[in-house]
Each structure stands twice: as C-alpha cells, then as structure tokens.
C-alpha cells in the first residue's frame, strides 16, 4: 500500500522540474550557513538533520525518510541553512526551486495542499522529537523511535511486519546516542521479548511493552 502524501503524478512533476541525484552514506547534502536555494524531496533512503554544538558534539534534530521533504528554509529567498544535513544510507533526492513549482500549485490545488500537509507533518514530528529529547532516557528514546518508524509498516521505506533495515549504528546516528548505549538498550529489550535482533535488521515483537516503557517516562 502506498503511504506517501504526494501522488505518482505529483512526484513526476517534481522530477520533471527538479534535479534527481544520489548521495552516498555519510556525505553532506548541505551545511549550516549555506545559501538556501533549493527544497529536497526524498525518493529513497533517509537523511539526518543535525547541529554542531560548541562542545564539538553533534546533536541529531531529526531523521527524514523517503516520501518527505526537507530544506524548507528555501521557501523564502535570501535565507541560509539553519542546520546540516547528511545521508544516513544511499539516498535518492529531487532538488527543486520553489519558483518552479508555484505554477503547478496554481493549476492543481490538491498539489499545494499535499505540500502544506508535508510541512505540517514535519513540524509535528520535530515537536515530538524535542519532547523525547527532554523527557526520555536512553530506553525511552529507543522505544519511542522504534514505535514511530514501524507504526504504519511503510513498505516503500523497507519496513514491513514491524521489521526495519536498521543496524545498531543506524539507530545510534538517528538518535544521537553512542552505539554501545544503543546496543545495551536493544539487548535489554530483546531479553524482555520486545524486539528481535538480526543481521542488518531489527523487528518489533511487542509494541505494547515498548509503549509502556516510553509512557512511564513521560509521566515521571
């Protein structure tokens, strides 16, 4: 079942007016302070939005997956990028200028509404992520993230039947936690019967138990 907000026709429009290209894992899409000239639509893969802190550490703000957009700072001419973005895995992107897509909005009101829906979803998602960073410890963060990415079983993202094609390193990057911390948490969850670990994948086996882990912390 297709879970993306844009229709096939709308994705084709973006492909026709934009530039489609691939970014390899760990490579930057753009850096903080770069001119914000183009918006990006993720056809396949996922990217990490992060901030470099004064301490030298990196803080992950969000992980954006296929079917979503990022780079909304380009909506307003003259803006600069507020954060850095890098590819988590092999990513296929379509980059486009808002000036080129606006004529299609005028002709297809539904296209514009889908665009606004994606922007609204991004704001909701970021709010939830910030709440997690403030309220949850390492167990709560991992539990909440696994629940989030497996909620709708989006086959297009490689997620099916509660299984996600993520390694411990992928989760570490996505959550801004040390790899050893993520491994410790997953081992505990496996002992609880919440998850199953395999080579290059993780599978959620008991959503209710993970929900209870996250909910207990939110009520503290």
mmCIF file of N, CA, C and O in Angstrom, residues 128-190:
data_model
loop_
_atom_site.group_PDB
_atom_site.id
_atom_site.type_symbol
_atom_site.label_atom_id
_atom_site.label_comp_id
_atom_site.label_asym_id
_atom_site.label_seq_id
_atom_site.Cartn_x
_atom_site.Cartn_y
_atom_site.Cartn_z
ATOM 1 N N UNK A 128 7.546 16.346 18.523
ATOM 2 C CA UNK A 128 7.611 15.067 19.229
ATOM 3 C C UNK A 128 9.053 14.688 19.548
ATOM 4 O O UNK A 128 9.354 14.189 20.635
ATOM 5 N N UNK A 129 9.976 14.936 18.605
ATOM 6 C CA UNK A 129 11.380 14.612 18.829
ATOM 7 C C UNK A 129 11.970 15.441 19.958
ATOM 8 O O UNK A 129 12.747 14.949 20.784
ATOM 9 N N UNK A 130 11.626 16.727 20.011
ATOM 10 C CA UNK A 130 12.141 17.592 21.067
ATOM 11 C C UNK A 130 11.604 17.161 22.429
ATOM 12 O O UNK A 130 12.298 17.210 23.445
ATOM 13 N N UNK A 131 10.350 16.710 22.437
ATOM 14 C CA UNK A 131 9.765 16.210 23.683
ATOM 15 C C UNK A 131 10.527 14.979 24.162
ATOM 16 O O UNK A 131 10.841 14.841 25.349
ATOM 17 N N UNK A 132 10.857 14.101 23.233
ATOM 18 C CA UNK A 132 11.608 12.894 23.582
ATOM 19 C C UNK A 132 12.980 13.235 24.152
ATOM 20 O O UNK A 132 13.424 12.647 25.134
ATOM 21 N N UNK A 133 13.658 14.198 23.532
ATOM 22 C CA UNK A 133 14.987 14.580 23.983
ATOM 23 C C UNK A 133 14.965 15.113 25.411
ATOM 24 O O UNK A 133 15.894 14.898 26.193
ATOM 25 N N UNK A 134 13.883 15.803 25.764
ATOM 26 C CA UNK A 134 13.785 16.430 27.093
ATOM 27 C C UNK A 134 13.266 15.474 28.162
ATOM 28 O O UNK A 134 13.670 15.561 29.326
ATOM 29 N N UNK A 135 12.346 14.578 27.803
ATOM 30 C CA UNK A 135 11.640 13.786 28.802
ATOM 31 C C UNK A 135 12.115 12.347 28.940
ATOM 32 O O UNK A 135 11.913 11.737 29.995
ATOM 33 N N UNK A 136 12.716 11.780 27.894
ATOM 34 C CA UNK A 136 13.007 10.347 27.898
ATOM 35 C C UNK A 136 14.491 10.049 28.072
ATOM 36 O O UNK A 136 15.344 10.789 27.582
ATOM 37 N N UNK A 137 14.783 8.948 28.773
ATOM 38 C CA UNK A 137 16.162 8.496 28.862
ATOM 39 C C UNK A 137 16.459 7.591 27.664
ATOM 40 O O UNK A 137 15.653 7.487 26.729
ATOM 41 N N UNK A 138 17.614 6.902 27.687
ATOM 42 C CA UNK A 138 18.023 6.124 26.523
ATOM 43 C C UNK A 138 17.027 5.021 26.185
ATOM 44 O O UNK A 138 16.789 4.729 25.007
ATOM 45 N N UNK A 139 16.427 4.393 27.194
ATOM 46 C CA UNK A 139 15.451 3.335 26.939
ATOM 47 C C UNK A 139 14.188 3.908 26.300
ATOM 48 O O UNK A 139 13.635 3.343 25.358
ATOM 49 N N UNK A 140 13.739 5.038 26.825
ATOM 50 C CA UNK A 140 12.543 5.665 26.281
ATOM 51 C C UNK A 140 12.742 6.169 24.875
ATOM 52 O O UNK A 140 11.849 6.062 24.023
ATOM 53 N N UNK A 141 13.927 6.723 24.591
ATOM 54 C CA UNK A 141 14.202 7.253 23.254
ATOM 55 C C UNK A 141 14.213 6.145 22.204
ATOM 56 O O UNK A 141 13.629 6.296 21.124
ATOM 57 N N UNK A 142 14.879 5.039 22.531
ATOM 58 C CA UNK A 142 14.930 3.924 21.579
ATOM 59 C C UNK A 142 13.549 3.321 21.388
ATOM 60 O O UNK A 142 13.122 3.053 20.257
ATOM 61 N N UNK A 143 12.802 3.137 22.485
ATOM 62 C CA UNK A 143 11.455 2.568 22.397
ATOM 63 C C UNK A 143 10.549 3.452 21.554
ATOM 64 O O UNK A 143 9.838 2.972 20.654
ATOM 65 N N UNK A 144 10.573 4.754 21.826
ATOM 66 C CA UNK A 144 9.712 5.682 21.096
ATOM 67 C C UNK A 144 10.065 5.724 19.617
ATOM 68 O O UNK A 144 9.180 5.756 18.751
ATOM 69 N N UNK A 145 11.360 5.692 19.304
ATOM 70 C CA UNK A 145 11.792 5.747 17.911
ATOM 71 C C UNK A 145 11.370 4.490 17.154
ATOM 72 O O UNK A 145 10.868 4.564 16.021
ATOM 73 N N UNK A 146 11.562 3.332 17.760
ATOM 74 C CA UNK A 146 11.170 2.086 17.099
ATOM 75 C C UNK A 146 9.662 2.047 16.850
ATOM 76 O O UNK A 146 9.208 1.581 15.797
ATOM 77 N N UNK A 147 8.896 2.533 17.802
ATOM 78 C CA UNK A 147 7.441 2.584 17.624
ATOM 79 C C UNK A 147 7.059 3.523 16.489
ATOM 80 O O UNK A 147 6.168 3.229 15.690
ATOM 81 N N UNK A 148 7.756 4.646 16.423
ATOM 82 C CA UNK A 148 7.439 5.656 15.412
ATOM 83 C C UNK A 148 7.704 5.142 14.002
ATOM 84 O O UNK A 148 6.851 5.243 13.122
ATOM 85 N N UNK A 149 8.895 4.581 13.776
ATOM 86 C CA UNK A 149 9.256 4.189 12.410
ATOM 87 C C UNK A 149 8.535 2.935 11.934
ATOM 88 O O UNK A 149 8.486 2.663 10.727
ATOM 89 N N UNK A 150 7.969 2.148 12.847
ATOM 90 C CA UNK A 150 7.265 0.931 12.432
ATOM 91 C C UNK A 150 5.748 1.062 12.532
ATOM 92 O O UNK A 150 5.029 0.101 12.285
ATOM 93 N N UNK A 151 5.271 2.262 12.839
ATOM 94 C CA UNK A 151 3.841 2.432 13.106
ATOM 95 C C UNK A 151 2.955 2.034 11.936
ATOM 96 O O UNK A 151 1.946 1.358 12.092
ATOM 97 N N UNK A 152 3.322 2.450 10.710
ATOM 98 C CA UNK A 152 2.462 2.206 9.552
ATOM 99 C C UNK A 152 3.014 1.157 8.602
ATOM 100 O O UNK A 152 2.483 0.971 7.514
ATOM 101 N N UNK A 153 4.092 0.476 9.009
ATOM 102 C CA UNK A 153 4.702 -0.545 8.152
ATOM 103 C C UNK A 153 4.884 -0.085 6.705
ATOM 104 O O UNK A 153 4.414 -0.737 5.769
ATOM 105 N N UNK A 154 5.545 1.078 6.487
ATOM 106 C CA UNK A 154 5.698 1.570 5.110
ATOM 107 C C UNK A 154 6.677 0.729 4.304
ATOM 108 O O UNK A 154 7.891 0.825 4.474
ATOM 109 N N UNK A 155 6.149 -0.098 3.430
ATOM 110 C CA UNK A 155 6.977 -0.993 2.623
ATOM 111 C C UNK A 155 7.979 -0.211 1.783
ATOM 112 O O UNK A 155 9.109 -0.665 1.553
ATOM 113 N N UNK A 156 7.593 0.986 1.334
ATOM 114 C CA UNK A 156 8.480 1.778 0.490
ATOM 115 C C UNK A 156 9.761 2.167 1.206
ATOM 116 O O UNK A 156 10.775 2.467 0.592
ATOM 117 N N UNK A 157 9.750 2.176 2.533
ATOM 118 C CA UNK A 157 10.933 2.519 3.311
ATOM 119 C C UNK A 157 11.702 1.272 3.735
ATOM 120 O O UNK A 157 12.650 1.350 4.490
ATOM 121 N N UNK A 158 11.277 0.128 3.256
ATOM 122 C CA UNK A 158 11.932 -1.113 3.633
ATOM 123 C C UNK A 158 11.472 -1.631 4.977
ATOM 124 O O UNK A 158 12.130 -2.468 5.578
ATOM 125 N N UNK A 159 10.333 -1.129 5.450
ATOM 126 C CA UNK A 159 9.814 -1.522 6.755
ATOM 127 C C UNK A 159 8.546 -2.344 6.553
ATOM 128 O O UNK A 159 7.590 -1.883 5.962
ATOM 129 N N UNK A 160 8.552 -3.570 7.041
ATOM 130 C CA UNK A 160 7.405 -4.438 6.837
ATOM 131 C C UNK A 160 7.290 -5.421 7.991
ATOM 132 O O UNK A 160 8.278 -5.985 8.446
ATOM 133 N N UNK A 161 6.070 -5.596 8.496
ATOM 134 C CA UNK A 161 5.837 -6.543 9.571
ATOM 135 C C UNK A 161 6.562 -6.210 10.853
ATOM 136 O O UNK A 161 6.915 -7.094 11.637
ATOM 137 N N UNK A 162 6.793 -4.913 11.109
ATOM 138 C CA UNK A 162 7.487 -4.495 12.320
ATOM 139 C C UNK A 162 8.994 -4.552 12.223
ATOM 140 O O UNK A 162 9.698 -4.189 13.162
ATOM 141 N N UNK A 163 9.539 -5.019 11.069
ATOM 142 C CA UNK A 163 10.994 -5.125 10.900
ATOM 143 C C UNK A 163 11.534 -3.917 10.155
ATOM 144 O O UNK A 163 10.949 -3.473 9.171
ATOM 145 N N UNK A 164 12.639 -3.367 10.633
ATOM 146 C CA UNK A 164 13.262 -2.223 9.981
ATOM 147 C C UNK A 164 14.692 -2.575 9.589
ATOM 148 O O UNK A 164 15.394 -3.260 10.325
ATOM 149 N N UNK A 165 15.151 -2.124 8.407
ATOM 150 C CA UNK A 165 16.502 -2.453 7.941
ATOM 151 C C UNK A 165 17.543 -1.532 8.571
ATOM 152 O O UNK A 165 18.316 -0.874 7.881
ATOM 153 N N UNK A 166 17.560 -1.472 9.908
ATOM 154 C CA UNK A 166 18.462 -0.592 10.631
ATOM 155 C C UNK A 166 19.494 -1.435 11.398
ATOM 156 O O UNK A 166 19.141 -2.424 12.041
ATOM 157 N N UNK A 167 20.731 -0.998 11.374
ATOM 158 C CA UNK A 167 21.757 -1.579 12.221
ATOM 159 C C UNK A 167 21.809 -0.784 13.527
ATOM 160 O O UNK A 167 21.151 0.248 13.664
ATOM 161 N N UNK A 168 22.610 -1.261 14.485
ATOM 162 C CA UNK A 168 22.791 -0.505 15.729
ATOM 163 C C UNK A 168 23.383 0.869 15.427
ATOM 164 O O UNK A 168 23.028 1.859 16.072
ATOM 165 N N UNK A 169 24.271 0.915 14.432
ATOM 166 C CA UNK A 169 24.890 2.182 14.055
ATOM 167 C C UNK A 169 23.849 3.146 13.483
ATOM 168 O O UNK A 169 23.887 4.353 13.747
ATOM 169 N N UNK A 170 22.909 2.632 12.691
ATOM 170 C CA UNK A 170 21.844 3.468 12.138
ATOM 171 C C UNK A 170 21.036 4.121 13.254
ATOM 172 O O UNK A 170 20.720 5.319 13.197
ATOM 173 N N UNK A 171 20.669 3.323 14.252
ATOM 174 C CA UNK A 171 19.906 3.867 15.379
ATOM 175 C C UNK A 171 20.733 4.866 16.164
ATOM 176 O O UNK A 171 20.220 5.885 16.633
ATOM 177 N N UNK A 172 22.009 4.584 16.314
ATOM 178 C CA UNK A 172 22.893 5.493 17.023
ATOM 179 C C UNK A 172 22.919 6.860 16.352
ATOM 180 O O UNK A 172 22.783 7.899 17.010
ATOM 181 N N UNK A 173 23.066 6.865 15.031
ATOM 182 C CA UNK A 173 23.081 8.116 14.268
ATOM 183 C C UNK A 173 21.727 8.819 14.351
ATOM 184 O O UNK A 173 21.647 10.032 14.547
ATOM 185 N N UNK A 174 20.660 8.063 14.204
ATOM 186 C CA UNK A 174 19.315 8.636 14.189
ATOM 187 C C UNK A 174 18.939 9.282 15.513
ATOM 188 O O UNK A 174 18.230 10.284 15.547
ATOM 189 N N UNK A 175 19.412 8.702 16.624
ATOM 190 C CA UNK A 175 19.011 9.170 17.945
ATOM 191 C C UNK A 175 20.065 10.018 18.643
ATOM 192 O O UNK A 175 19.798 10.575 19.711
ATOM 193 N N UNK A 176 21.251 10.116 18.056
ATOM 194 C CA UNK A 176 22.295 10.890 18.705
ATOM 195 C C UNK A 176 22.823 10.236 19.963
ATOM 196 O O UNK A 176 23.278 10.914 20.886
ATOM 197 N N UNK A 177 22.765 8.896 20.019
ATOM 198 C CA UNK A 177 23.273 8.129 21.161
ATOM 199 C C UNK A 177 24.522 7.359 20.755
ATOM 200 O O UNK A 177 24.728 7.083 19.571
ATOM 201 N N UNK A 178 25.358 7.003 21.733
ATOM 202 C CA UNK A 178 26.515 6.172 21.444
ATOM 203 C C UNK A 178 26.059 4.786 20.974
ATOM 204 O O UNK A 178 25.039 4.274 21.430
ATOM 205 N N UNK A 179 26.855 4.194 20.082
ATOM 206 C CA UNK A 179 26.493 2.872 19.571
ATOM 207 C C UNK A 179 26.416 1.852 20.703
ATOM 208 O O UNK A 179 25.526 0.995 20.724
ATOM 209 N N UNK A 180 27.356 1.937 21.656
ATOM 210 C CA UNK A 180 27.343 0.990 22.768
ATOM 211 C C UNK A 180 26.092 1.148 23.624
ATOM 212 O O UNK A 180 25.545 0.161 24.134
ATOM 213 N N UNK A 181 25.616 2.378 23.748
ATOM 214 C CA UNK A 181 24.380 2.635 24.505
ATOM 215 C C UNK A 181 23.194 1.990 23.811
ATOM 216 O O UNK A 181 22.355 1.336 24.442
ATOM 217 N N UNK A 182 23.116 2.168 22.492
ATOM 218 C CA UNK A 182 22.029 1.578 21.715
ATOM 219 C C UNK A 182 22.067 0.053 21.821
ATOM 220 O O UNK A 182 21.031 -0.601 22.002
ATOM 221 N N UNK A 183 23.252 -0.527 21.740
ATOM 222 C CA UNK A 183 23.384 -1.986 21.831
ATOM 223 C C UNK A 183 22.919 -2.501 23.188
ATOM 224 O O UNK A 183 22.250 -3.543 23.279
ATOM 225 N N UNK A 184 23.262 -1.769 24.261
ATOM 226 C CA UNK A 184 22.836 -2.158 25.604
ATOM 227 C C UNK A 184 21.321 -2.129 25.735
ATOM 228 O O UNK A 184 20.707 -3.048 26.297
ATOM 229 N N UNK A 185 20.713 -1.071 25.209
ATOM 230 C CA UNK A 185 19.249 -0.931 25.281
ATOM 231 C C UNK A 185 18.571 -2.041 24.490
ATOM 232 O O UNK A 185 17.605 -2.668 24.962
ATOM 233 N N UNK A 186 19.051 -2.307 23.273
ATOM 234 C CA UNK A 186 18.433 -3.335 22.434
ATOM 235 C C UNK A 186 18.583 -4.724 23.053
ATOM 236 O O UNK A 186 17.669 -5.553 22.951
ATOM 237 N N UNK A 187 19.718 -4.967 23.686
ATOM 238 C CA UNK A 187 19.908 -6.253 24.357
ATOM 239 C C UNK A 187 18.886 -6.428 25.467
ATOM 240 O O UNK A 187 18.297 -7.505 25.634
ATOM 241 N N UNK A 188 18.640 -5.353 26.238
ATOM 242 C CA UNK A 188 17.648 -5.404 27.305
ATOM 243 C C UNK A 188 16.248 -5.627 26.736
ATOM 244 O O UNK A 188 15.473 -6.446 27.257
ATOM 245 N N UNK A 189 15.919 -4.926 25.655
ATOM 246 C CA UNK A 189 14.607 -5.090 25.030
ATOM 247 C C UNK A 189 14.429 -6.497 24.475
ATOM 248 O O UNK A 189 13.328 -7.051 24.486
ATOM 249 N N UNK A 190 15.516 -7.078 23.956
ATOM 250 C CA UNK A 190 15.436 -8.444 23.445
ATOM 251 C C UNK A 190 15.175 -9.425 24.591
ATOM 252 O O UNK A 190 14.387 -10.363 24.459
#
